[in-house]
Amino acid sequence: QVQLVESGGRLVQPGDSLRLSCAVSGGTFNTYTMGWFRQAPGKERLFVATISANGEHTYYACFVKGRFTISRDNDKNTVYLQMNSLKPEDTAVYSCAADREATGYEYDYWGQGTQVTVSS
């Protein structure tokens, strides 16, 4: 059974930085494309960023490009999301997901999410 557990979310002020982590167990992490998504209250879930299995390729939503960085450590079975210059509109539950077959759009496993709140 593949499990994804996010951590690192908390209340921060506008302009602050935060790093989220997603630890994956029970699967073959180094073969999965990994993604981060977010969902604000009352809104649909949005794609944030994705990284290929070997970490060489990344892709970002336009609203986070230049501020967020996705990375992974295949030795630790963990994917990260470094978030800089946070804005109130970044407030959301952030979830990680694993794509077994590198489809880029069909994610097979999901974590429960971690809350990020950006407020002064």
A tleap script that builds the chain and sets N, CA, C and O, in Angstrom:
source leaprc.protein.ff14SB
mol = sequence {
  NGLN VAL GLN LEU VAL GLU SER GLY GLY ARG
  LEU VAL GLN PRO GLY ASP SER LEU ARG LEU
  SER CYS ALA VAL SER GLY GLY THR PHE ASN
  THR TYR THR MET GLY TRP PHE ARG GLN ALA
  PRO GLY LYS GLU ARG LEU PHE VAL ALA THR
  ILE SER ALA ASN GLY GLU HIE THR TYR TYR
  ALA CYS PHE VAL LYS GLY ARG PHE THR ILE
  SER ARG ASP ASN ASP LYS ASN THR VAL TYR
  LEU GLN MET ASN SER LEU LYS PRO GLU ASP
  THR ALA VAL TYR SER CYS ALA ALA ASP ARG
  GLU ALA THR GLY TYR GLU TYR ASP TYR TRP
  GLY GLN GLY THR GLN VAL THR VAL SER CSER
}
set mol.1.N position { 0.843 -1.190 0.000 }
set mol.1.CA position { 0.000 0.000 0.000 }
set mol.1.C position { 0.883 1.247 0.000 }
set mol.1.O position { 1.748 1.413 0.861 }
set mol.2.N position { 0.655 2.099 -0.957 }
set mol.2.CA position { 1.449 3.316 -1.069 }
set mol.2.C position { 0.825 4.404 -0.198 }
set mol.2.O position { -0.376 4.663 -0.276 }
set mol.3.N position { 1.649 5.033 0.627 }
set mol.3.CA position { 1.173 6.116 1.496 }
set mol.3.C position { 1.998 7.369 1.262 }
set mol.3.O position { 3.217 7.313 1.103 }
set mol.4.N position { 1.311 8.492 1.245 }
set mol.4.CA position { 1.950 9.782 1.083 }
set mol.4.C position { 1.563 10.643 2.273 }
set mol.4.O position { 0.380 10.785 2.584 }
set mol.5.N position { 2.547 11.210 2.932 }
set mol.5.CA position { 2.293 12.023 4.108 }
set mol.5.C position { 2.990 13.366 3.950 }
set mol.5.O position { 4.216 13.451 3.893 }
set mol.6.N position { 2.173 14.414 3.882 }
set mol.6.CA position { 2.702 15.765 3.761 }
set mol.6.C position { 2.972 16.364 5.140 }
set mol.6.O position { 2.352 15.988 6.135 }
set mol.7.N position { 3.906 17.297 5.167 }
set mol.7.CA position { 4.189 18.028 6.396 }
set mol.7.C position { 4.777 19.386 6.038 }
set mol.7.O position { 5.184 19.628 4.902 }
set mol.8.N position { 4.812 20.261 7.033 }
set mol.8.CA position { 5.452 21.557 6.846 }
set mol.8.C position { 4.511 22.737 6.730 }
set mol.8.O position { 4.954 23.885 6.778 }
set mol.9.N position { 3.242 22.483 6.580 }
set mol.9.CA position { 2.304 23.588 6.453 }
set mol.9.C position { 2.088 24.300 7.785 }
set mol.9.O position { 2.092 23.674 8.845 }
set mol.10.N position { 1.900 25.604 7.716 }
set mol.10.CA position { 1.638 26.399 8.922 }
set mol.10.C position { 1.213 27.797 8.535 }
set mol.10.O position { 1.111 28.120 7.352 }
set mol.11.N position { 0.970 28.613 9.518 }
set mol.11.CA position { 0.629 30.021 9.305 }
set mol.11.C position { 1.905 30.838 9.128 }
set mol.11.O position { 2.815 30.785 9.956 }
set mol.12.N position { 1.954 31.587 8.042 }
set mol.12.CA position { 3.097 32.462 7.775 }
set mol.12.C position { 2.579 33.822 7.318 }
set mol.12.O position { 1.399 33.992 7.010 }
set mol.13.N position { 3.504 34.787 7.283 }
set mol.13.CA position { 3.135 36.129 6.848 }
set mol.13.C position { 3.448 36.308 5.360 }
set mol.13.O position { 4.289 35.600 4.806 }
set mol.14.N position { 2.773 37.245 4.730 }
set mol.14.CA position { 3.096 37.524 3.316 }
set mol.14.C position { 4.578 37.829 3.143 }
set mol.14.O position { 5.168 38.559 3.939 }
set mol.15.N position { 5.172 37.266 2.099 }
set mol.15.CA position { 6.587 37.450 1.841 }
set mol.15.C position { 7.479 36.388 2.455 }
set mol.15.O position { 8.656 36.291 2.109 }
set mol.16.N position { 6.939 35.600 3.352 }
set mol.16.CA position { 7.718 34.538 4.003 }
set mol.16.C position { 7.960 33.365 3.055 }
set mol.16.O position { 7.381 33.272 1.973 }
set mol.17.N position { 8.834 32.482 3.507 }
set mol.17.CA position { 9.124 31.248 2.783 }
set mol.17.C position { 8.712 30.053 3.633 }
set mol.17.O position { 8.626 30.128 4.859 }
set mol.18.N position { 8.461 28.948 2.936 }
set mol.18.CA position { 8.038 27.736 3.619 }
set mol.18.C position { 8.423 26.550 2.738 }
set mol.18.O position { 8.350 26.629 1.512 }
set mol.19.N position { 8.832 25.454 3.370 }
set mol.19.CA position { 9.131 24.249 2.603 }
set mol.19.C position { 8.214 23.121 3.047 }
set mol.19.O position { 8.177 22.765 4.225 }
set mol.20.N position { 7.495 22.575 2.120 }
set mol.20.CA position { 6.647 21.413 2.377 }
set mol.20.C position { 7.399 20.139 1.995 }
set mol.20.O position { 8.222 20.121 1.080 }
set mol.21.N position { 7.082 19.079 2.734 }
set mol.21.CA position { 7.664 17.775 2.446 }
set mol.21.C position { 6.547 16.762 2.244 }
set mol.21.O position { 5.452 16.894 2.791 }
set mol.22.N position { 6.852 15.758 1.451 }
set mol.22.CA position { 5.910 14.664 1.228 }
set mol.22.C position { 6.709 13.370 1.241 }
set mol.22.O position { 7.488 13.094 0.328 }
set mol.23.N position { 6.505 12.588 2.280 }
set mol.23.CA position { 7.205 11.320 2.420 }
set mol.23.C position { 6.344 10.199 1.858 }
set mol.23.O position { 5.157 10.090 2.165 }
set mol.24.N position { 6.964 9.376 1.034 }
set mol.24.CA position { 6.238 8.297 0.366 }
set mol.24.C position { 6.756 6.950 0.849 }
set mol.24.O position { 7.965 6.734 0.927 }
set mol.25.N position { 5.852 6.062 1.167 }
set mol.25.CA position { 6.235 4.726 1.603 }
set mol.25.C position { 5.376 3.687 0.902 }
set mol.25.O position { 4.275 3.974 0.433 }
set mol.26.N position { 5.907 2.478 0.845 }
set mol.26.CA position { 5.138 1.360 0.322 }
set mol.26.C position { 5.143 1.202 -1.182 }
set mol.26.O position { 4.452 0.327 -1.703 }
set mol.27.N position { 5.885 2.004 -1.887 }
set mol.27.CA position { 5.914 1.871 -3.339 }
set mol.27.C position { 7.316 2.048 -3.879 }
set mol.27.O position { 8.290 2.019 -3.126 }
set mol.28.N position { 7.417 2.230 -5.183 }
set mol.28.CA position { 8.713 2.432 -5.815 }
set mol.28.C position { 8.839 3.906 -6.179 }
set mol.28.O position { 8.642 4.312 -7.324 }
set mol.29.N position { 9.174 4.683 -5.162 }
set mol.29.CA position { 9.180 6.141 -5.275 }
set mol.29.C position { 9.994 6.623 -6.461 }
set mol.29.O position { 9.588 7.548 -7.164 }
set mol.30.N position { 11.149 5.995 -6.687 }
set mol.30.CA position { 12.043 6.517 -7.723 }
set mol.30.C position { 11.543 6.257 -9.138 }
set mol.30.O position { 12.217 6.613 -10.105 }
set mol.31.N position { 10.374 5.643 -9.272 }
set mol.31.CA position { 9.781 5.468 -10.602 }
set mol.31.C position { 8.571 6.370 -10.821 }
set mol.31.O position { 8.006 6.406 -11.914 }
set mol.32.N position { 8.176 7.095 -9.780 }
set mol.32.CA position { 6.961 7.901 -9.858 }
set mol.32.C position { 7.253 9.336 -10.272 }
set mol.32.O position { 8.196 9.956 -9.779 }
set mol.33.N position { 6.451 9.848 -11.165 }
set mol.33.CA position { 6.371 11.292 -11.333 }
set mol.33.C position { 5.578 11.815 -10.136 }
set mol.33.O position { 4.560 11.236 -9.758 }
set mol.34.N position { 6.044 12.893 -9.554 }
set mol.34.CA position { 5.390 13.436 -8.363 }
set mol.34.C position { 4.843 14.830 -8.644 }
set mol.34.O position { 5.416 15.607 -9.408 }
set mol.35.N position { 3.729 15.115 -8.007 }
set mol.35.CA position { 3.120 16.424 -8.194 }
set mol.35.C position { 2.647 17.029 -6.894 }
set mol.35.O position { 2.380 16.325 -5.920 }
set mol.36.N position { 2.548 18.336 -6.893 }
set mol.36.CA position { 1.926 19.086 -5.801 }
set mol.36.C position { 0.683 19.788 -6.363 }
set mol.36.O position { 0.674 20.312 -7.477 }
set mol.37.N position { -0.361 19.769 -5.531 }
set mol.37.CA position { -1.616 20.417 -5.880 }
set mol.37.C position { -2.071 21.234 -4.688 }
set mol.37.O position { -1.583 21.042 -3.574 }
set mol.38.N position { -3.009 22.147 -4.917 }
set mol.38.CA position { -3.550 22.893 -3.789 }
set mol.38.C position { -5.033 23.150 -3.997 }
set mol.38.O position { -5.538 23.224 -5.118 }
set mol.39.N position { -5.703 23.281 -2.861 }
set mol.39.CA position { -7.139 23.562 -2.907 }
set mol.39.C position { -7.488 24.571 -1.831 }
set mol.39.O position { -7.285 24.325 -0.642 }
set mol.40.N position { -8.009 25.697 -2.256 }
set mol.40.CA position { -8.461 26.726 -1.337 }
set mol.40.C position { -9.919 26.464 -0.989 }
set mol.40.O position { -10.627 25.804 -1.750 }
set mol.41.N position { -10.376 26.974 0.153 }
set mol.41.CA position { -11.762 26.743 0.561 }
set mol.41.C position { -12.758 27.189 -0.504 }
set mol.41.O position { -12.693 28.316 -0.996 }
set mol.42.N position { -13.672 26.300 -0.850 }
set mol.42.CA position { -14.699 26.640 -1.819 }
set mol.42.C position { -14.249 26.673 -3.262 }
set mol.42.O position { -15.009 27.066 -4.146 }
set mol.43.N position { -13.008 26.261 -3.505 }
set mol.43.CA position { -12.486 26.312 -4.875 }
set mol.43.C position { -12.023 24.927 -5.309 }
set mol.43.O position { -11.850 24.030 -4.484 }
set mol.44.N position { -11.830 24.770 -6.592 }
set mol.44.CA position { -11.385 23.485 -7.118 }
set mol.44.C position { -9.903 23.285 -6.850 }
set mol.44.O position { -9.154 24.235 -6.625 }
set mol.45.N position { -9.507 22.032 -6.879 }
set mol.45.CA position { -8.097 21.704 -6.700 }
set mol.45.C position { -7.317 22.113 -7.949 }
set mol.45.O position { -7.755 21.894 -9.078 }
set mol.46.N position { -6.155 22.709 -7.713 }
set mol.46.CA position { -5.325 23.201 -8.809 }
set mol.46.C position { -3.959 22.537 -8.819 }
set mol.46.O position { -3.385 22.254 -7.768 }
set mol.47.N position { -3.459 22.297 -9.986 }
set mol.47.CA position { -2.091 21.810 -10.150 }
set mol.47.C position { -1.117 22.915 -9.771 }
set mol.47.O position { -1.332 24.083 -10.095 }
set mol.48.N position { -0.041 22.537 -9.080 }
set mol.48.CA position { 0.980 23.504 -8.687 }
set mol.48.C position { 2.304 23.225 -9.387 }
set mol.48.O position { 2.878 24.106 -10.026 }
set mol.49.N position { 2.782 21.984 -9.261 }
set mol.49.CA position { 4.091 21.661 -9.837 }
set mol.49.C position { 4.231 20.159 -9.969 }
set mol.49.O position { 3.554 19.393 -9.282 }
set mol.50.N position { 5.122 19.746 -10.863 }
set mol.50.CA position { 5.398 18.333 -11.026 }
set mol.50.C position { 6.882 18.130 -11.293 }
set mol.50.O position { 7.568 19.024 -11.789 }
set mol.51.N position { 7.367 16.932 -10.953 }
set mol.51.CA position { 8.773 16.601 -11.169 }
set mol.51.C position { 8.861 15.167 -11.662 }
set mol.51.O position { 8.140 14.287 -11.191 }
set mol.52.N position { 9.751 14.946 -12.611 }
set mol.52.CA position { 9.902 13.616 -13.170 }
set mol.52.C position { 10.561 12.668 -12.174 }
set mol.52.O position { 11.084 13.094 -11.144 }
set mol.53.N position { 10.529 11.395 -12.491 }
set mol.53.CA position { 11.038 10.376 -11.582 }
set mol.53.C position { 12.518 10.582 -11.240 }
set mol.53.O position { 12.936 10.348 -10.105 }
set mol.54.N position { 13.300 11.017 -12.217 }
set mol.54.CA position { 14.735 11.202 -11.955 }
set mol.54.C position { 15.063 12.636 -11.537 }
set mol.54.O position { 16.226 12.975 -11.313 }
set mol.55.N position { 14.045 13.460 -11.436 }
set mol.55.CA position { 14.243 14.827 -10.973 }
set mol.55.C position { 14.754 15.804 -12.010 }
set mol.55.O position { 14.994 16.971 -11.699 }
set mol.56.N position { 14.923 15.347 -13.227 }
set mol.56.CA position { 15.532 16.213 -14.245 }
set mol.56.C position { 14.551 17.181 -14.880 }
set mol.56.O position { 14.956 18.200 -15.439 }
set mol.57.N position { 13.277 16.874 -14.799 }
set mol.57.CA position { 12.276 17.698 -15.472 }
set mol.57.C position { 11.237 18.180 -14.474 }
set mol.57.O position { 10.696 17.401 -13.689 }
set mol.58.N position { 10.970 19.471 -14.517 }
set mol.58.CA position { 9.957 20.059 -13.657 }
set mol.58.C position { 9.038 20.939 -14.489 }
set mol.58.O position { 9.388 21.400 -15.576 }
set mol.59.N position { 7.857 21.152 -13.941 }
set mol.59.CA position { 6.885 22.006 -14.631 }
set mol.59.C position { 6.029 22.670 -13.563 }
set mol.59.O position { 5.674 22.053 -12.558 }
set mol.60.N position { 5.699 23.955 -13.799 }
set mol.60.CA position { 4.989 24.727 -12.782 }
set mol.60.C position { 3.750 25.400 -13.365 }
set mol.60.O position { 3.682 25.732 -14.548 }
set mol.61.N position { 2.784 25.582 -12.485 }
set mol.61.CA position { 1.650 26.429 -12.834 }
set mol.61.C position { 2.148 27.861 -12.950 }
set mol.61.O position { 3.080 28.260 -12.253 }
set mol.62.N position { 1.533 28.621 -13.820 }
set mol.62.CA position { 2.025 29.973 -14.070 }
set mol.62.C position { 1.970 30.848 -12.825 }
set mol.62.O position { 2.787 31.756 -12.671 }
set mol.63.N position { 1.017 30.587 -11.938 }
set mol.63.CA position { 0.852 31.464 -10.781 }
set mol.63.C position { 1.893 31.228 -9.691 }
set mol.63.O position { 1.938 31.979 -8.717 }
set mol.64.N position { 2.738 30.193 -9.835 }
set mol.64.CA position { 3.802 29.963 -8.860 }
set mol.64.C position { 5.188 29.992 -9.481 }
set mol.64.O position { 6.194 29.923 -8.776 }
set mol.65.N position { 5.235 30.093 -10.788 }
set mol.65.CA position { 6.518 30.059 -11.477 }
set mol.65.C position { 7.412 31.202 -11.001 }
set mol.65.O position { 7.000 32.361 -10.944 }
set mol.66.N position { 8.644 30.838 -10.662 }
set mol.66.CA position { 9.589 31.833 -10.170 }
set mol.66.C position { 9.558 32.008 -8.666 }
set mol.66.O position { 10.469 32.609 -8.096 }
set mol.67.N position { 8.523 31.493 -8.012 }
set mol.67.CA position { 8.424 31.600 -6.559 }
set mol.67.C position { 8.541 30.239 -5.870 }
set mol.67.O position { 9.103 30.139 -4.780 }
set mol.68.N position { 8.012 29.199 -6.503 }
set mol.68.CA position { 8.021 27.860 -5.918 }
set mol.68.C position { 9.022 26.981 -6.664 }
set mol.68.O position { 9.243 27.150 -7.863 }
set mol.69.N position { 9.624 26.038 -5.934 }
set mol.69.CA position { 10.540 25.072 -6.523 }
set mol.69.C position { 10.210 23.678 -6.015 }
set mol.69.O position { 10.148 23.443 -4.808 }
set mol.70.N position { 10.000 22.767 -6.937 }
set mol.70.CA position { 9.775 21.366 -6.560 }
set mol.70.C position { 11.088 20.611 -6.697 }
set mol.70.O position { 11.855 20.840 -7.632 }
set mol.71.N position { 11.336 19.715 -5.761 }
set mol.71.CA position { 12.543 18.895 -5.813 }
set mol.71.C position { 12.246 17.560 -5.160 }
set mol.71.O position { 11.189 17.373 -4.557 }
set mol.72.N position { 13.177 16.639 -5.281 }
set mol.72.CA position { 12.959 15.323 -4.688 }
set mol.72.C position { 14.292 14.724 -4.276 }
set mol.72.O position { 15.348 15.054 -4.816 }
set mol.73.N position { 14.203 13.831 -3.297 }
set mol.73.CA position { 15.356 13.069 -2.836 }
set mol.73.C position { 14.949 11.603 -2.913 }
set mol.73.O position { 14.218 11.105 -2.056 }
set mol.74.N position { 15.421 10.927 -3.932 }
set mol.74.CA position { 15.008 9.540 -4.127 }
set mol.74.C position { 15.601 8.591 -3.079 }
set mol.74.O position { 15.103 7.482 -2.886 }
set mol.75.N position { 16.648 9.028 -2.418 }
set mol.75.CA position { 17.202 8.213 -1.334 }
set mol.75.C position { 16.316 8.280 -0.092 }
set mol.75.O position { 16.282 7.351 0.715 }
set mol.76.N position { 15.610 9.385 0.042 }
set mol.76.CA position { 14.742 9.570 1.212 }
set mol.76.C position { 13.265 9.366 0.882 }
set mol.76.O position { 12.410 9.522 1.754 }
set mol.77.N position { 12.961 9.021 -0.362 }
set mol.77.CA position { 11.567 8.830 -0.784 }
set mol.77.C position { 10.709 10.049 -0.447 }
set mol.77.O position { 9.588 9.918 0.046 }
set mol.78.N position { 11.244 11.215 -0.716 }
set mol.78.CA position { 10.574 12.453 -0.325 }
set mol.78.C position { 10.615 13.467 -1.461 }
set mol.78.O position { 11.620 13.616 -2.157 }
set mol.79.N position { 9.499 14.153 -1.624 }
set mol.79.CA position { 9.424 15.264 -2.568 }
set mol.79.C position { 9.154 16.526 -1.765 }
set mol.79.O position { 8.455 16.495 -0.752 }
set mol.80.N position { 9.713 17.631 -2.227 }
set mol.80.CA position { 9.624 18.898 -1.505 }
set mol.80.C position { 8.985 19.976 -2.379 }
set mol.80.O position { 8.994 19.903 -3.608 }
set mol.81.N position { 8.438 20.962 -1.707 }
set mol.81.CA position { 7.970 22.155 -2.397 }
set mol.81.C position { 8.474 23.349 -1.608 }
set mol.81.O position { 7.976 23.647 -0.523 }
set mol.82.N position { 9.461 24.026 -2.161 }
set mol.82.CA position { 9.972 25.242 -1.553 }
set mol.82.C position { 9.144 26.412 -2.063 }
set mol.82.O position { 9.051 26.647 -3.268 }
set mol.83.N position { 8.548 27.134 -1.134 }
set mol.83.CA position { 7.663 28.243 -1.507 }
set mol.83.C position { 8.245 29.542 -0.966 }
set mol.83.O position { 8.419 29.699 0.243 }
set mol.84.N position { 8.538 30.453 -1.850 }
set mol.84.CA position { 9.089 31.760 -1.485 }
set mol.84.C position { 8.108 32.868 -1.847 }
set mol.84.O position { 7.191 32.673 -2.644 }
set mol.85.N position { 8.319 34.017 -1.252 }
set mol.85.CA position { 7.480 35.187 -1.551 }
set mol.85.C position { 5.995 34.848 -1.482 }
set mol.85.O position { 5.228 35.159 -2.393 }
set mol.86.N position { 5.609 34.213 -0.398 }
set mol.86.CA position { 4.222 33.759 -0.279 }
set mol.86.C position { 3.244 34.922 -0.228 }
set mol.86.O position { 3.531 35.985 0.323 }
set mol.87.N position { 2.086 34.687 -0.817 }
set mol.87.CA position { 1.023 35.683 -0.894 }
set mol.87.C position { -0.224 35.142 -0.214 }
set mol.87.O position { -0.380 33.927 -0.096 }
set mol.88.N position { -1.107 36.013 0.230 }
set mol.88.CA position { -2.356 35.518 0.840 }
set mol.88.C position { -3.121 34.568 -0.081 }
set mol.88.O position { -3.767 33.634 0.395 }
set mol.89.N position { -3.056 34.792 -1.360 }
set mol.89.CA position { -3.763 33.912 -2.298 }
set mol.89.C position { -3.138 32.523 -2.430 }
set mol.89.O position { -3.700 31.653 -3.095 }
set mol.90.N position { -1.990 32.312 -1.808 }
set mol.90.CA position { -1.395 30.974 -1.761 }
set mol.90.C position { -1.996 30.123 -0.644 }
set mol.90.O position { -1.683 28.939 -0.526 }
set mol.91.N position { -2.838 30.712 0.155 }
set mol.91.CA position { -3.491 29.969 1.245 }
set mol.91.C position { -4.332 28.831 0.678 }
set mol.91.O position { -5.206 29.049 -0.161 }
set mol.92.N position { -4.058 27.618 1.144 }
set mol.92.CA position { -4.746 26.436 0.628 }
set mol.92.C position { -4.252 25.208 1.367 }
set mol.92.O position { -3.274 25.259 2.113 }
set mol.93.N position { -4.943 24.113 1.146 }
set mol.93.CA position { -4.428 22.807 1.554 }
set mol.93.C position { -3.582 22.288 0.396 }
set mol.93.O position { -4.050 22.182 -0.738 }
set mol.94.N position { -2.329 21.967 0.704 }
set mol.94.CA position { -1.410 21.485 -0.314 }
set mol.94.C position { -1.268 19.972 -0.190 }
set mol.94.O position { -0.999 19.440 0.887 }
set mol.95.N position { -1.453 19.300 -1.310 }
set mol.95.CA position { -1.371 17.838 -1.326 }
set mol.95.C position { -0.348 17.380 -2.352 }
set mol.95.O position { -0.171 18.004 -3.398 }
set mol.96.N position { 0.321 16.280 -2.033 }
set mol.96.CA position { 1.213 15.691 -3.012 }
set mol.96.C position { 0.541 14.460 -3.617 }
set mol.96.O position { -0.380 13.889 -3.034 }
set mol.97.N position { 1.009 14.072 -4.774 }
set mol.97.CA position { 0.417 12.933 -5.476 }
set mol.97.C position { 1.483 12.232 -6.301 }
set mol.97.O position { 2.470 12.837 -6.719 }
set mol.98.N position { 1.261 10.944 -6.525 }
set mol.98.CA position { 2.206 10.130 -7.284 }
set mol.98.C position { 1.555 9.601 -8.546 }
set mol.98.O position { 0.434 9.094 -8.530 }
set mol.99.N position { 2.283 9.733 -9.630 }
set mol.99.CA position { 1.831 9.272 -10.949 }
set mol.99.C position { 2.695 8.082 -11.336 }
set mol.99.O position { 3.872 8.252 -11.653 }
set mol.100.N position { 2.136 6.896 -11.314 }
set mol.100.CA position { 2.922 5.684 -11.537 }
set mol.100.C position { 3.474 5.562 -12.943 }
set mol.100.O position { 4.549 4.999 -13.151 }
set mol.101.N position { 2.736 6.092 -13.906 }
set mol.101.CA position { 3.103 5.830 -15.299 }
set mol.101.C position { 3.494 7.079 -16.059 }
set mol.101.O position { 3.492 7.091 -17.290 }
set mol.102.N position { 3.829 8.132 -15.329 }
set mol.102.CA position { 4.331 9.361 -15.969 }
set mol.102.C position { 3.365 9.898 -17.016 }
set mol.102.O position { 3.786 10.376 -18.069 }
set mol.103.N position { 2.078 9.817 -16.726 }
set mol.103.CA position { 1.108 10.341 -17.678 }
set mol.103.C position { 1.105 11.866 -17.676 }
set mol.103.O position { 0.807 12.506 -18.684 }
set mol.104.N position { 1.437 12.423 -16.536 }
set mol.104.CA position { 1.409 13.879 -16.399 }
set mol.104.C position { 0.058 14.420 -16.019 }
set mol.104.O position { -0.075 15.613 -15.747 }
set mol.105.N position { -0.951 13.572 -15.992 }
set mol.105.CA position { -2.286 14.065 -15.648 }
set mol.105.C position { -3.085 13.085 -14.814 }
set mol.105.O position { -4.104 13.466 -14.238 }
set mol.106.N position { -2.664 11.856 -14.731 }
set mol.106.CA position { -3.405 10.855 -13.968 }
set mol.106.C position { -2.567 10.425 -12.775 }
set mol.106.O position { -1.604 9.669 -12.905 }
set mol.107.N position { -2.953 10.923 -11.618 }
set mol.107.CA position { -2.221 10.627 -10.396 }
set mol.107.C position { -2.924 9.520 -9.632 }
set mol.107.O position { -4.135 9.566 -9.413 }
set mol.108.N position { -2.148 8.526 -9.229 }
set mol.108.CA position { -2.717 7.311 -8.663 }
set mol.108.C position { -2.835 7.341 -7.152 }
set mol.108.O position { -3.756 6.749 -6.589 }
set mol.109.N position { -1.924 8.018 -6.496 }
set mol.109.CA position { -1.895 8.040 -5.039 }
set mol.109.C position { -1.835 9.483 -4.551 }
set mol.109.O position { -1.171 10.338 -5.136 }
set mol.110.N position { -2.560 9.720 -3.448 }
set mol.110.CA position { -2.662 11.071 -2.905 }
set mol.110.C position { -2.428 11.084 -1.412 }
set mol.110.O position { -2.767 10.135 -0.705 }
set mol.111.N position { -1.846 12.173 -0.940 }
set mol.111.CA position { -1.746 12.384 0.485 }
set mol.111.C position { -2.962 13.129 1.007 }
set mol.111.O position { -3.838 13.527 0.239 }
set mol.112.N position { -3.006 13.315 2.321 }
set mol.112.CA position { -4.148 13.972 2.946 }
set mol.112.C position { -4.067 15.494 2.894 }
set mol.112.O position { -5.075 16.189 3.023 }
set mol.113.N position { -2.865 15.991 2.705 }
set mol.113.CA position { -2.714 17.431 2.591 }
set mol.113.C position { -2.194 18.084 3.853 }
set mol.113.O position { -2.302 17.539 4.951 }
set mol.114.N position { -1.625 19.269 3.669 }
set mol.114.CA position { -1.142 20.081 4.782 }
set mol.114.C position { -1.578 21.521 4.541 }
set mol.114.O position { -1.490 22.033 3.425 }
set mol.115.N position { -2.049 22.164 5.602 }
set mol.115.CA position { -2.622 23.506 5.470 }
set mol.115.C position { -1.532 24.569 5.476 }
set mol.115.O position { -0.675 24.608 6.359 }
set mol.116.N position { -1.591 25.419 4.475 }
set mol.116.CA position { -0.719 26.591 4.425 }
set mol.116.C position { -1.610 27.825 4.477 }
set mol.116.O position { -2.510 27.990 3.653 }
set mol.117.N position { -1.353 28.679 5.445 }
set mol.117.CA position { -2.120 29.911 5.581 }
set mol.117.C position { -1.163 31.091 5.536 }
set mol.117.O position { -0.209 31.162 6.310 }
set mol.118.N position { -1.425 32.005 4.630 }
set mol.118.CA position { -0.586 33.190 4.482 }
set mol.118.C position { -1.430 34.399 4.873 }
set mol.118.O position { -2.374 34.770 4.175 }
set mol.119.N position { -1.076 34.996 5.990 }
set mol.119.CA position { -1.882 36.092 6.506 }
set mol.119.C position { -1.042 36.965 7.422 }
set mol.119.O position { -0.155 36.483 8.127 }
set mol.120.N position { -1.337 38.256 7.399 }
set mol.120.CA position { -0.657 39.160 8.308 }
set mol.120.C position { -1.472 39.353 9.580 }
set mol.120.O position { -1.055 40.089 10.475 }
savepdb mol mol.pdb
quit
